[in-house]
Amino acid sequence: MEKAKNEEDIRLEHLANLRQAGLDPYPPRVERSHTLLEAKKEPLDSKVTVLGRIVGMRVMGRLCFCHLKDESGRLQVAISEKELGKDLFKLFTKNLEMGDFIEVTGIIFNTHAGETSVLVQSFKVLCKALLPLPEKFHGLNDVEIRYRKRYLDLLANEESMRIAKIRSVLVKEIRNYFDALGFYEVETPILQTLYGGALARPFVTHHNALDIPLYLRIAPELYLKRLIVGGFEKVYEIARCFRNEGIDNNHNPEFTQIEFYWAYVDYNKLMDVIEDLLPKLITAVGLPLKFQTADGEADFTPPYPRKTMRQLVLDYAKIDMEDYPDQISMYDVAKKLKVDGIEKNDGRGKLIDEIYKAYARPHIKNPIFMTDHPIELSPLAKSKPGDPRYVERFQLLCVGGNELCNSFSELNDPIDQEARLREQVRLGESGDDESMPYDEDFVEALKHGMPPTGGLGMGIDRLVKLLVNADNLKEVILFPTLKPEQK
């Protein structure tokens, strides 16, 4: 810390020197004729005005070579005492350093080593940096600092910048895909008077003027369904969602997902959509459909197998969930299976989910649709015709059982929906803090009629994490949630 302070003092002296010489170290306007990459492609003797951050600098007598960097790439510029004059050359070499932003105008030439460069005829300081860049050779390896000071991470680690750009391209391609299918992108409330759409604990805040509690949304689902009731047939939202849960390699309290709803289709159609969408997204970011992960090779070449949750639990936990039809018997078998993290008041559906996570999920590598969940686990999905114990739902699972998306044939029977929400309230009163509250307005909306609809949510953070083979979700979120640093 002391070293950084000394460096700052030195740079503050350099800043004062620049000002004393009549230069504005933070000017309001700049000139640029070419990006650095464009300038590199110009013929010899072309005049260019380029700008960027100094990321390399060496002084050799009356000549100084600097490497500038902008978003397009890097380019060497040569500052000569002969071109600038003794005073300006001294001002440059004694008071500018790595990290500073400059604008230069000059002529394209090749050095003796054959490197395309700019012979500087004039320069302008654009921003005097008062703290140094991360060390050139050691980079920025402290993971905690990389997450807290992402701006330094992006400067020091090309892989971090690559991941950020892949994520941006991915989101753009998702929009393009659904726009081409005739979907409307919409926005629904983040601050809600009643949370819903998922089984999770919300963040609670307070609106001072109205003197009411408000919740950060855990999912946009119930509002998007209201739009289907209102007459839209295809809607999607790329939504920031918030869940007051633990933080680990696969969870961040603030995350991004796409949810879409499509009237007059069911979950079978949406499995087809995902088999079409994912290969296109993977290809769009320049990756092959078969790629390596920490847990082995994953192959996203469609079609993907489809297997019921009951069958997966039977395959790996060696129990048939239908042999345990109530909460008490399911809790007893979960205890016999030594499933961690379960409570005596957990609902039957949650217990089944924990058994699946403990036994089946670790064995999954290639994409697979897990279908037909128990009704207790899916209060917003439509029951399977002929067997109301299960619902028309799927999750796309892949390496390590990571859930990439979750989809329903949406429940549009208001009487059934009301009963399931009442059951969620009962679970909440029994101590389940991830149960869903009763939403009277949503039930009323369904009573006005919602057509048969398929809906799907897909986590963008987890998808990027998988595609770039990151070991932690924080690697793909530019500014992840972190505990405040202890001073």
Short mmCIF file of C-alpha atoms in Angstrom, two decimals:
data_model
loop_
_atom_site.label_atom_id
_atom_site.label_comp_id
_atom_site.label_asym_id
_atom_site.label_seq_id
_atom_site.Cartn_x
_atom_site.Cartn_y
_atom_site.Cartn_z
CA MET A 1 0.00 0.00 0.00
CA GLU A 2 2.90 2.33 0.79
CA LYS A 3 4.40 1.76 -2.64
CA ALA A 4 1.15 2.82 -4.35
CA LYS A 5 1.05 5.97 -2.22
CA ASN A 6 4.59 6.93 -3.26
CA GLU A 7 3.70 6.30 -6.89
CA GLU A 8 0.68 8.56 -6.57
CA ASP A 9 2.80 11.36 -5.09
CA ILE A 10 5.21 11.13 -8.02
CA ARG A 11 2.38 11.23 -10.52
CA LEU A 12 0.82 14.22 -8.78
CA GLU A 13 4.13 16.06 -9.28
CA HIS A 14 4.05 15.12 -12.97
CA LEU A 15 0.46 16.37 -13.17
CA ALA A 16 1.54 19.73 -11.72
CA ASN A 17 4.41 19.91 -14.22
CA LEU A 18 2.05 19.37 -17.15
CA ARG A 19 -0.26 22.11 -15.92
CA GLN A 20 2.64 24.47 -15.34
CA ALA A 21 3.69 23.91 -18.96
CA GLY A 22 0.23 25.03 -20.08
CA LEU A 23 -1.20 21.60 -20.91
CA ASP A 24 -4.69 20.57 -19.83
CA PRO A 25 -4.30 16.97 -18.55
CA TYR A 26 -8.07 16.37 -18.70
CA PRO A 27 -9.31 18.14 -21.87
CA PRO A 28 -13.01 18.07 -22.83
CA ARG A 29 -12.55 17.08 -26.48
CA VAL A 30 -10.33 14.79 -28.56
CA GLU A 31 -9.53 14.17 -32.22
CA ARG A 32 -9.23 10.73 -33.81
CA SER A 33 -8.88 9.85 -37.50
CA HIS A 34 -8.28 6.11 -37.04
CA THR A 35 -8.47 3.42 -34.43
CA LEU A 36 -5.09 1.83 -33.73
CA LEU A 37 -6.00 -1.23 -35.79
CA GLU A 38 -7.14 0.95 -38.70
CA ALA A 39 -3.94 3.01 -38.52
CA LYS A 40 -1.85 -0.18 -38.73
CA LYS A 41 -3.46 -0.95 -42.09
CA GLU A 42 -2.73 2.49 -43.58
CA PRO A 43 0.05 2.73 -46.21
CA LEU A 44 3.44 4.13 -45.27
CA ASP A 45 3.69 7.94 -45.04
CA SER A 46 -0.03 8.29 -44.27
CA LYS A 47 -0.89 10.93 -41.70
CA VAL A 48 -3.04 9.71 -38.81
CA THR A 49 -4.37 10.95 -35.49
CA VAL A 50 -4.72 8.13 -32.99
CA LEU A 51 -5.22 7.86 -29.27
CA GLY A 52 -5.06 5.34 -26.47
CA ARG A 53 -3.60 4.36 -23.14
CA ILE A 54 0.17 4.03 -22.77
CA VAL A 55 0.79 0.36 -21.91
CA GLY A 56 4.49 0.23 -22.70
CA MET A 57 7.23 2.88 -22.70
CA ARG A 58 10.98 2.93 -23.17
CA VAL A 59 13.28 5.93 -23.57
CA MET A 60 16.43 5.53 -25.63
CA GLY A 61 18.39 8.78 -25.53
CA ARG A 62 16.61 11.23 -27.81
CA LEU A 63 14.01 8.72 -28.88
CA CYS A 64 11.06 7.30 -26.93
CA PHE A 65 8.89 4.37 -28.00
CA CYS A 66 5.41 3.93 -26.51
CA HIS A 67 2.81 1.26 -27.10
CA LEU A 68 -0.71 2.62 -27.14
CA LYS A 69 -3.78 0.48 -26.60
CA ASP A 70 -7.41 1.11 -27.51
CA GLU A 71 -10.30 -1.31 -27.85
CA SER A 72 -9.19 -2.33 -31.35
CA GLY A 73 -5.62 -3.29 -30.43
CA ARG A 74 -2.13 -1.91 -29.92
CA LEU A 75 0.20 0.32 -31.94
CA GLN A 76 3.71 1.64 -31.38
CA VAL A 77 4.37 5.38 -31.54
CA ALA A 78 7.82 6.96 -31.73
CA ILE A 79 8.51 10.29 -30.01
CA SER A 80 11.66 11.97 -31.28
CA GLU A 81 13.44 15.00 -29.85
CA LYS A 82 14.20 15.98 -33.44
CA GLU A 83 10.46 16.09 -34.33
CA LEU A 84 9.10 17.66 -31.13
CA GLY A 85 11.97 19.83 -30.01
CA LYS A 86 14.00 19.49 -26.82
CA ASP A 87 11.49 21.04 -24.39
CA LEU A 88 8.41 19.08 -25.51
CA PHE A 89 10.39 15.85 -25.71
CA LYS A 90 11.62 16.34 -22.15
CA LEU A 91 8.11 17.24 -20.96
CA PHE A 92 6.76 14.03 -22.51
CA THR A 93 9.44 11.63 -21.28
CA LYS A 94 9.70 13.06 -17.77
CA ASN A 95 6.00 13.49 -16.99
CA LEU A 96 4.06 10.83 -18.91
CA GLU A 97 4.09 7.15 -18.02
CA MET A 98 2.22 3.89 -18.35
CA GLY A 99 -1.49 4.26 -17.74
CA ASP A 100 -1.78 7.78 -19.18
CA PHE A 101 -4.03 8.45 -22.18
CA ILE A 102 -2.60 10.48 -25.05
CA GLU A 103 -3.56 11.60 -28.54
CA VAL A 104 -0.84 11.75 -31.19
CA THR A 105 -0.69 12.97 -34.76
CA GLY A 106 2.04 11.68 -37.05
CA ILE A 107 3.21 9.68 -40.03
CA ILE A 108 3.02 5.89 -40.51
CA PHE A 109 6.46 4.28 -40.91
CA ASN A 110 8.19 0.97 -40.31
CA THR A 111 10.98 0.63 -37.76
CA HIS A 112 14.24 -1.19 -38.55
CA ALA A 113 12.64 -4.25 -36.92
CA GLY A 114 9.71 -3.97 -39.35
CA GLU A 115 7.12 -2.85 -36.80
CA THR A 116 4.41 -0.51 -38.08
CA SER A 117 4.59 2.68 -36.01
CA VAL A 118 3.62 6.35 -35.93
CA LEU A 119 6.33 9.02 -35.97
CA VAL A 120 4.79 11.60 -33.69
CA GLN A 121 4.63 15.20 -34.89
CA SER A 122 2.41 16.45 -32.05
CA PHE A 123 0.77 15.04 -28.95
CA LYS A 124 -1.98 15.90 -26.50
CA VAL A 125 -2.51 14.59 -22.99
CA LEU A 126 -6.05 13.18 -22.62
CA CYS A 127 -5.94 11.83 -19.09
CA LYS A 128 -3.17 11.75 -16.52
CA ALA A 129 -3.45 8.53 -14.48
CA LEU A 130 -2.55 9.00 -10.81
CA LEU A 131 -2.24 5.31 -9.96
CA PRO A 132 -0.22 2.68 -11.85
CA LEU A 133 -1.51 -0.22 -13.90
CA PRO A 134 -1.14 -3.78 -12.56
CA GLU A 135 2.36 -5.13 -13.01
CA LYS A 136 3.02 -6.04 -16.62
CA PHE A 137 4.48 -9.51 -16.11
CA HIS A 138 2.67 -10.66 -12.98
CA GLY A 139 -0.70 -9.28 -14.03
CA LEU A 140 -3.54 -9.27 -11.55
CA ASN A 141 -3.74 -12.71 -9.96
CA ASP A 142 -5.44 -11.99 -6.64
CA VAL A 143 -8.97 -13.31 -7.27
CA GLU A 144 -10.55 -11.09 -4.63
CA ILE A 145 -9.02 -7.94 -6.15
CA ARG A 146 -10.02 -9.07 -9.64
CA TYR A 147 -13.68 -9.24 -8.60
CA ARG A 148 -13.65 -6.03 -6.54
CA LYS A 149 -11.69 -3.95 -9.04
CA ARG A 150 -12.95 -5.36 -12.32
CA TYR A 151 -11.59 -2.33 -14.19
CA LEU A 152 -8.06 -3.46 -13.30
CA ASP A 153 -8.90 -7.06 -14.13
CA LEU A 154 -10.06 -6.05 -17.62
CA LEU A 155 -6.87 -4.07 -18.15
CA ALA A 156 -4.57 -6.83 -16.95
CA ASN A 157 -6.28 -10.02 -18.14
CA GLU A 158 -7.27 -10.49 -21.76
CA GLU A 159 -9.39 -13.51 -20.81
CA SER A 160 -11.63 -11.35 -18.61
CA MET A 161 -12.22 -8.95 -21.48
CA ARG A 162 -12.92 -11.88 -23.82
CA ILE A 163 -15.55 -13.26 -21.43
CA ALA A 164 -17.22 -9.86 -21.09
CA LYS A 165 -17.45 -9.52 -24.88
CA ILE A 166 -18.76 -13.07 -25.33
CA ARG A 167 -21.52 -12.30 -22.84
CA SER A 168 -22.46 -9.13 -24.73
CA VAL A 169 -22.61 -11.00 -28.05
CA LEU A 170 -24.68 -13.77 -26.45
CA VAL A 171 -27.32 -11.35 -25.14
CA LYS A 172 -27.48 -9.63 -28.53
CA GLU A 173 -27.99 -12.98 -30.30
CA ILE A 174 -30.74 -13.97 -27.86
CA ARG A 175 -32.58 -10.75 -28.70
CA ASN A 176 -32.08 -11.30 -32.41
CA TYR A 177 -33.44 -14.85 -32.17
CA PHE A 178 -36.67 -13.96 -30.39
CA ASP A 179 -37.19 -10.77 -32.39
CA ALA A 180 -36.97 -12.88 -35.57
CA LEU A 181 -39.69 -15.18 -34.18
CA GLY A 182 -42.01 -12.22 -33.77
CA PHE A 183 -41.68 -11.76 -30.00
CA TYR A 184 -42.10 -8.41 -28.30
CA GLU A 185 -39.47 -7.40 -25.74
CA VAL A 186 -41.18 -5.94 -22.68
CA GLU A 187 -40.29 -4.58 -19.23
CA THR A 188 -41.98 -5.58 -15.99
CA PRO A 189 -41.52 -4.23 -12.45
CA ILE A 190 -38.36 -4.94 -10.49
CA LEU A 191 -39.86 -3.41 -7.35
CA GLN A 192 -42.98 -5.43 -6.54
CA THR A 193 -45.60 -5.25 -3.84
CA LEU A 194 -45.77 -9.05 -3.90
CA TYR A 195 -43.05 -11.38 -5.12
CA GLY A 196 -43.65 -14.61 -7.04
CA GLY A 197 -42.81 -16.72 -10.05
CA ALA A 198 -40.25 -18.88 -8.26
CA LEU A 199 -39.56 -20.62 -4.98
CA ALA A 200 -36.98 -18.33 -3.37
CA ARG A 201 -36.47 -15.82 -0.58
CA PRO A 202 -36.79 -12.20 -1.71
CA PHE A 203 -34.93 -9.05 -0.76
CA VAL A 204 -37.23 -6.72 1.16
CA THR A 205 -37.11 -2.93 1.09
CA HIS A 206 -39.42 -0.09 2.11
CA HIS A 207 -41.03 2.71 0.14
CA ASN A 208 -41.00 5.77 2.37
CA ALA A 209 -43.63 7.87 0.61
CA LEU A 210 -46.18 5.05 0.41
CA ASP A 211 -45.04 3.52 3.71
CA ILE A 212 -45.25 -0.03 2.35
CA PRO A 213 -42.84 -2.94 2.05
CA LEU A 214 -41.58 -3.72 -1.47
CA TYR A 215 -39.70 -6.72 -2.81
CA LEU A 216 -37.02 -7.02 -5.46
CA ARG A 217 -38.37 -9.46 -8.00
CA ILE A 218 -37.27 -13.05 -7.86
CA ALA A 219 -38.71 -13.67 -11.36
CA PRO A 220 -40.75 -11.70 -13.95
CA GLU A 221 -43.09 -14.63 -14.61
CA LEU A 222 -46.41 -13.49 -13.16
CA TYR A 223 -46.30 -10.10 -14.86
CA LEU A 224 -45.37 -11.63 -18.23
CA LYS A 225 -48.36 -13.98 -17.92
CA ARG A 226 -50.59 -10.98 -17.25
CA LEU A 227 -49.46 -9.66 -20.64
CA ILE A 228 -50.57 -12.93 -22.26
CA VAL A 229 -53.95 -12.46 -20.58
CA GLY A 230 -53.97 -8.93 -22.01
CA GLY A 231 -53.61 -10.12 -25.61
CA PHE A 232 -49.91 -10.50 -26.35
CA GLU A 233 -49.04 -13.90 -27.83
CA LYS A 234 -45.23 -13.76 -27.74
CA VAL A 235 -43.31 -11.75 -25.11
CA TYR A 236 -39.84 -11.91 -23.59
CA GLU A 237 -37.81 -9.99 -21.04
CA ILE A 238 -34.09 -10.04 -20.32
CA ALA A 239 -34.54 -9.54 -16.62
CA ARG A 240 -32.37 -8.69 -13.65
CA CYS A 241 -33.59 -10.85 -10.77
CA PHE A 242 -32.69 -10.96 -7.10
CA ARG A 243 -32.81 -13.85 -4.63
CA ASN A 244 -31.79 -13.59 -1.02
CA GLU A 245 -29.81 -16.80 -0.97
CA GLY A 246 -26.28 -18.06 -0.43
CA ILE A 247 -23.35 -17.17 -2.67
CA ASP A 248 -21.30 -19.96 -4.23
CA ASN A 249 -19.75 -20.95 -7.55
CA ASN A 250 -23.18 -21.22 -9.17
CA HIS A 251 -25.21 -18.57 -7.33
CA ASN A 252 -25.12 -14.79 -7.11
CA PRO A 253 -27.94 -12.88 -5.37
CA GLU A 254 -28.31 -10.64 -8.43
CA PHE A 255 -28.49 -12.45 -11.76
CA THR A 256 -29.76 -12.12 -15.31
CA GLN A 257 -32.17 -14.40 -17.11
CA ILE A 258 -34.39 -14.38 -20.15
CA GLU A 259 -38.00 -15.39 -19.66
CA PHE A 260 -40.37 -15.79 -22.59
CA TYR A 261 -44.02 -16.79 -22.96
CA TRP A 262 -45.62 -18.10 -26.12
CA ALA A 263 -49.37 -18.54 -26.40
CA TYR A 264 -50.83 -21.68 -27.99
CA VAL A 265 -47.70 -23.85 -27.55
CA ASP A 266 -46.74 -26.38 -24.85
CA TYR A 267 -43.48 -27.53 -23.27
CA ASN A 268 -42.78 -29.98 -26.11
CA LYS A 269 -42.55 -27.08 -28.56
CA LEU A 270 -40.22 -25.21 -26.21
CA MET A 271 -37.83 -28.17 -26.04
CA ASP A 272 -37.62 -27.90 -29.83
CA VAL A 273 -36.93 -24.16 -29.49
CA ILE A 274 -34.06 -24.73 -27.05
CA GLU A 275 -32.53 -27.41 -29.30
CA ASP A 276 -32.57 -24.82 -32.09
CA LEU A 277 -31.48 -21.80 -30.01
CA LEU A 278 -28.51 -23.13 -28.05
CA PRO A 279 -26.43 -24.36 -31.01
CA LYS A 280 -26.97 -21.00 -32.70
CA LEU A 281 -25.83 -19.10 -29.60
CA ILE A 282 -22.75 -21.29 -29.19
CA THR A 283 -21.80 -20.85 -32.83
CA ALA A 284 -22.42 -17.08 -32.68
CA VAL A 285 -19.78 -16.64 -29.96
CA GLY A 286 -17.26 -18.63 -32.00
CA LEU A 287 -17.33 -21.91 -30.10
CA PRO A 288 -17.77 -25.47 -31.37
CA LEU A 289 -20.77 -27.54 -30.24
CA LYS A 290 -18.37 -29.98 -28.59
CA PHE A 291 -16.11 -28.28 -26.06
CA GLN A 292 -14.08 -29.10 -22.98
CA THR A 293 -15.20 -28.30 -19.46
CA ALA A 294 -13.58 -28.96 -16.09
CA ASP A 295 -15.75 -32.10 -15.87
CA GLY A 296 -15.01 -33.42 -19.35
CA GLU A 297 -16.32 -32.84 -22.86
CA ALA A 298 -19.85 -31.51 -23.37
CA ASP A 299 -21.63 -32.05 -26.67
CA PHE A 300 -24.45 -29.65 -27.52
CA THR A 301 -25.24 -31.24 -30.85
CA PRO A 302 -29.03 -31.75 -30.90
CA PRO A 303 -31.30 -33.57 -30.30
CA TYR A 304 -30.99 -33.87 -26.51
CA PRO A 305 -32.30 -36.90 -24.57
CA ARG A 306 -35.56 -36.50 -22.63
CA LYS A 307 -35.96 -38.31 -19.30
CA THR A 308 -38.46 -37.84 -16.47
CA MET A 309 -37.36 -36.69 -13.03
CA ARG A 310 -38.85 -39.88 -11.61
CA GLN A 311 -36.63 -41.98 -13.87
CA LEU A 312 -33.46 -40.03 -13.05
CA VAL A 313 -34.07 -40.41 -9.31
CA LEU A 314 -34.77 -44.11 -9.83
CA ASP A 315 -31.59 -44.55 -11.92
CA TYR A 316 -29.24 -42.96 -9.40
CA ALA A 317 -30.89 -42.96 -5.95
CA LYS A 318 -32.50 -46.37 -6.57
CA ILE A 319 -35.86 -45.29 -5.16
CA ASP A 320 -39.21 -44.81 -6.89
CA MET A 321 -40.76 -41.55 -5.70
CA GLU A 322 -44.22 -43.06 -6.17
CA ASP A 323 -43.48 -45.45 -3.30
CA TYR A 324 -43.36 -42.40 -0.99
CA PRO A 325 -46.61 -40.53 -1.70
CA ASP A 326 -46.61 -38.12 1.27
CA GLN A 327 -44.26 -35.73 3.04
CA ILE A 328 -43.57 -37.98 6.03
CA SER A 329 -42.52 -41.03 4.02
CA MET A 330 -40.41 -38.90 1.63
CA TYR A 331 -38.63 -37.24 4.57
CA ASP A 332 -37.88 -40.64 6.09
CA VAL A 333 -36.35 -42.01 2.89
CA ALA A 334 -34.33 -38.81 2.37
CA LYS A 335 -32.87 -39.27 5.85
CA LYS A 336 -32.05 -42.91 5.05
CA LEU A 337 -30.29 -41.72 1.91
CA LYS A 338 -28.30 -39.28 4.09
CA VAL A 339 -29.30 -36.24 2.05
CA ASP A 340 -27.74 -33.10 3.53
CA GLY A 341 -29.51 -29.83 4.23
CA ILE A 342 -33.08 -31.08 4.62
CA GLU A 343 -35.49 -29.99 7.35
CA LYS A 344 -38.38 -31.90 8.90
CA ASN A 345 -40.89 -29.31 7.67
CA ASP A 346 -39.65 -29.33 4.06
CA GLY A 347 -42.40 -30.13 1.57
CA ARG A 348 -42.45 -33.39 -0.38
CA GLY A 349 -41.46 -31.65 -3.59
CA LYS A 350 -38.44 -29.98 -2.04
CA LEU A 351 -37.33 -33.30 -0.53
CA ILE A 352 -37.51 -34.99 -3.95
CA ASP A 353 -35.48 -32.13 -5.43
CA GLU A 354 -32.78 -32.52 -2.76
CA ILE A 355 -32.58 -36.27 -3.39
CA TYR A 356 -32.20 -35.59 -7.12
CA LYS A 357 -29.46 -33.00 -6.46
CA ALA A 358 -27.55 -35.36 -4.17
CA TYR A 359 -27.73 -38.49 -6.31
CA ALA A 360 -28.55 -37.78 -9.96
CA ARG A 361 -27.26 -34.31 -10.70
CA PRO A 362 -23.52 -35.02 -10.27
CA HIS A 363 -23.66 -37.69 -13.01
CA ILE A 364 -25.02 -35.43 -15.76
CA LYS A 365 -22.60 -34.14 -18.43
CA ASN A 366 -24.17 -33.79 -21.86
CA PRO A 367 -27.41 -31.81 -22.22
CA ILE A 368 -30.54 -33.66 -21.16
CA PHE A 369 -34.13 -32.56 -20.70
CA MET A 370 -35.41 -33.61 -17.27
CA THR A 371 -39.20 -33.64 -17.61
CA ASP A 372 -42.43 -34.14 -15.69
CA HIS A 373 -41.70 -32.93 -12.16
CA PRO A 374 -43.89 -33.70 -9.13
CA ILE A 375 -46.75 -31.23 -8.76
CA GLU A 376 -45.51 -30.17 -5.30
CA LEU A 377 -42.35 -28.78 -6.91
CA SER A 378 -44.10 -26.78 -9.63
CA PRO A 379 -47.03 -24.66 -8.42
CA LEU A 380 -47.28 -22.71 -11.69
CA ALA A 381 -47.16 -25.57 -14.23
CA LYS A 382 -50.03 -27.45 -15.89
CA SER A 383 -50.77 -30.99 -14.66
CA LYS A 384 -50.07 -33.88 -17.01
CA PRO A 385 -53.28 -35.19 -18.59
CA GLY A 386 -54.24 -38.44 -16.89
CA ASP A 387 -51.78 -38.12 -13.99
CA PRO A 388 -52.24 -34.99 -11.84
CA ARG A 389 -49.32 -36.02 -9.60
CA TYR A 390 -46.94 -34.63 -12.24
CA VAL A 391 -46.73 -31.45 -14.30
CA GLU A 392 -45.65 -30.58 -17.84
CA ARG A 393 -42.28 -29.11 -17.00
CA PHE A 394 -38.71 -29.54 -18.12
CA GLN A 395 -35.27 -28.37 -17.11
CA LEU A 396 -32.32 -28.51 -19.46
CA LEU A 397 -29.43 -29.95 -17.48
CA CYS A 398 -25.80 -30.25 -18.49
CA VAL A 399 -22.31 -30.62 -16.98
CA GLY A 400 -22.60 -31.38 -13.27
CA GLY A 401 -26.38 -31.13 -13.51
CA ASN A 402 -26.27 -27.36 -13.96
CA GLU A 403 -29.72 -26.08 -14.82
CA LEU A 404 -29.61 -23.94 -17.96
CA CYS A 405 -33.34 -23.41 -18.34
CA ASN A 406 -36.69 -24.18 -16.73
CA SER A 407 -39.92 -24.44 -18.67
CA PHE A 408 -43.62 -25.19 -18.15
CA SER A 409 -46.80 -25.72 -20.00
CA GLU A 410 -48.23 -22.87 -17.97
CA LEU A 411 -51.13 -23.45 -15.65
CA ASN A 412 -54.12 -21.46 -16.89
CA ASP A 413 -56.87 -23.02 -14.74
CA PRO A 414 -57.59 -20.28 -12.16
CA ILE A 415 -59.25 -22.67 -9.70
CA ASP A 416 -56.30 -25.08 -9.77
CA GLN A 417 -53.86 -22.15 -9.54
CA GLU A 418 -55.67 -20.72 -6.54
CA ALA A 419 -55.53 -24.07 -4.73
CA ARG A 420 -51.80 -24.45 -5.39
CA LEU A 421 -51.02 -20.95 -4.15
CA ARG A 422 -53.05 -21.66 -1.01
CA GLU A 423 -50.89 -24.75 -0.50
CA GLN A 424 -47.79 -22.57 -0.89
CA VAL A 425 -49.12 -20.30 1.85
CA ARG A 426 -49.64 -23.33 4.09
CA LEU A 427 -46.03 -24.41 3.49
CA GLY A 428 -44.85 -20.92 4.35
CA GLU A 429 -46.79 -20.98 7.61
CA SER A 430 -45.14 -24.33 8.38
CA GLY A 431 -41.68 -22.77 8.09
CA ASP A 432 -40.76 -23.06 4.39
CA ASP A 433 -39.11 -19.67 3.76
CA GLU A 434 -38.87 -20.30 0.00
CA SER A 435 -42.60 -20.83 -0.49
CA MET A 436 -44.64 -18.54 -2.73
CA PRO A 437 -47.18 -16.03 -1.35
CA TYR A 438 -50.78 -15.89 -2.51
CA ASP A 439 -51.21 -13.38 -5.35
CA GLU A 440 -54.88 -12.48 -5.55
CA ASP A 441 -54.46 -10.16 -8.53
CA PHE A 442 -52.70 -12.85 -10.55
CA VAL A 443 -55.48 -15.35 -9.84
CA GLU A 444 -58.00 -12.71 -10.87
CA ALA A 445 -56.09 -12.16 -14.12
CA LEU A 446 -56.30 -15.89 -14.86
CA LYS A 447 -60.05 -15.79 -14.23
CA HIS A 448 -60.32 -13.41 -17.18
CA GLY A 449 -58.78 -16.16 -19.30
CA MET A 450 -55.23 -17.00 -20.37
CA PRO A 451 -54.79 -19.14 -23.49
CA PRO A 452 -52.71 -22.33 -23.35
CA THR A 453 -49.15 -21.02 -23.06
CA GLY A 454 -45.61 -22.31 -22.87
CA GLY A 455 -43.10 -20.39 -20.79
CA LEU A 456 -39.35 -20.68 -20.24
CA GLY A 457 -36.61 -19.05 -18.18
CA MET A 458 -32.90 -19.37 -18.95
CA GLY A 459 -30.05 -18.08 -16.80
CA ILE A 460 -27.63 -16.04 -18.88
CA ASP A 461 -24.88 -16.03 -16.25
CA ARG A 462 -24.83 -19.83 -16.02
CA LEU A 463 -24.87 -20.23 -19.79
CA VAL A 464 -21.86 -17.95 -20.20
CA LYS A 465 -20.08 -19.71 -17.32
CA LEU A 466 -20.54 -23.03 -19.09
CA LEU A 467 -19.45 -21.79 -22.51
CA VAL A 468 -16.23 -20.13 -21.29
CA ASN A 469 -15.48 -23.00 -18.88
CA ALA A 470 -15.30 -20.70 -15.85
CA ASP A 471 -15.11 -22.30 -12.42
CA ASN A 472 -17.05 -19.54 -10.68
CA LEU A 473 -20.10 -17.49 -11.67
CA LYS A 474 -18.25 -14.36 -10.54
CA GLU A 475 -15.97 -14.73 -13.56
CA VAL A 476 -18.85 -13.96 -15.94
CA ILE A 477 -20.55 -11.20 -13.92
CA LEU A 478 -18.68 -7.93 -14.32
CA PHE A 479 -19.50 -6.72 -10.82
CA PRO A 480 -20.55 -9.68 -8.64
CA THR A 481 -21.98 -9.31 -5.15
CA LEU A 482 -19.19 -9.26 -2.56
CA LYS A 483 -18.98 -8.69 1.17
CA PRO A 484 -17.64 -5.17 1.88
CA GLU A 485 -13.89 -5.08 2.22
CA GLN A 486 -12.63 -4.78 5.79
CA LYS A 487 -10.55 -1.62 6.05
#
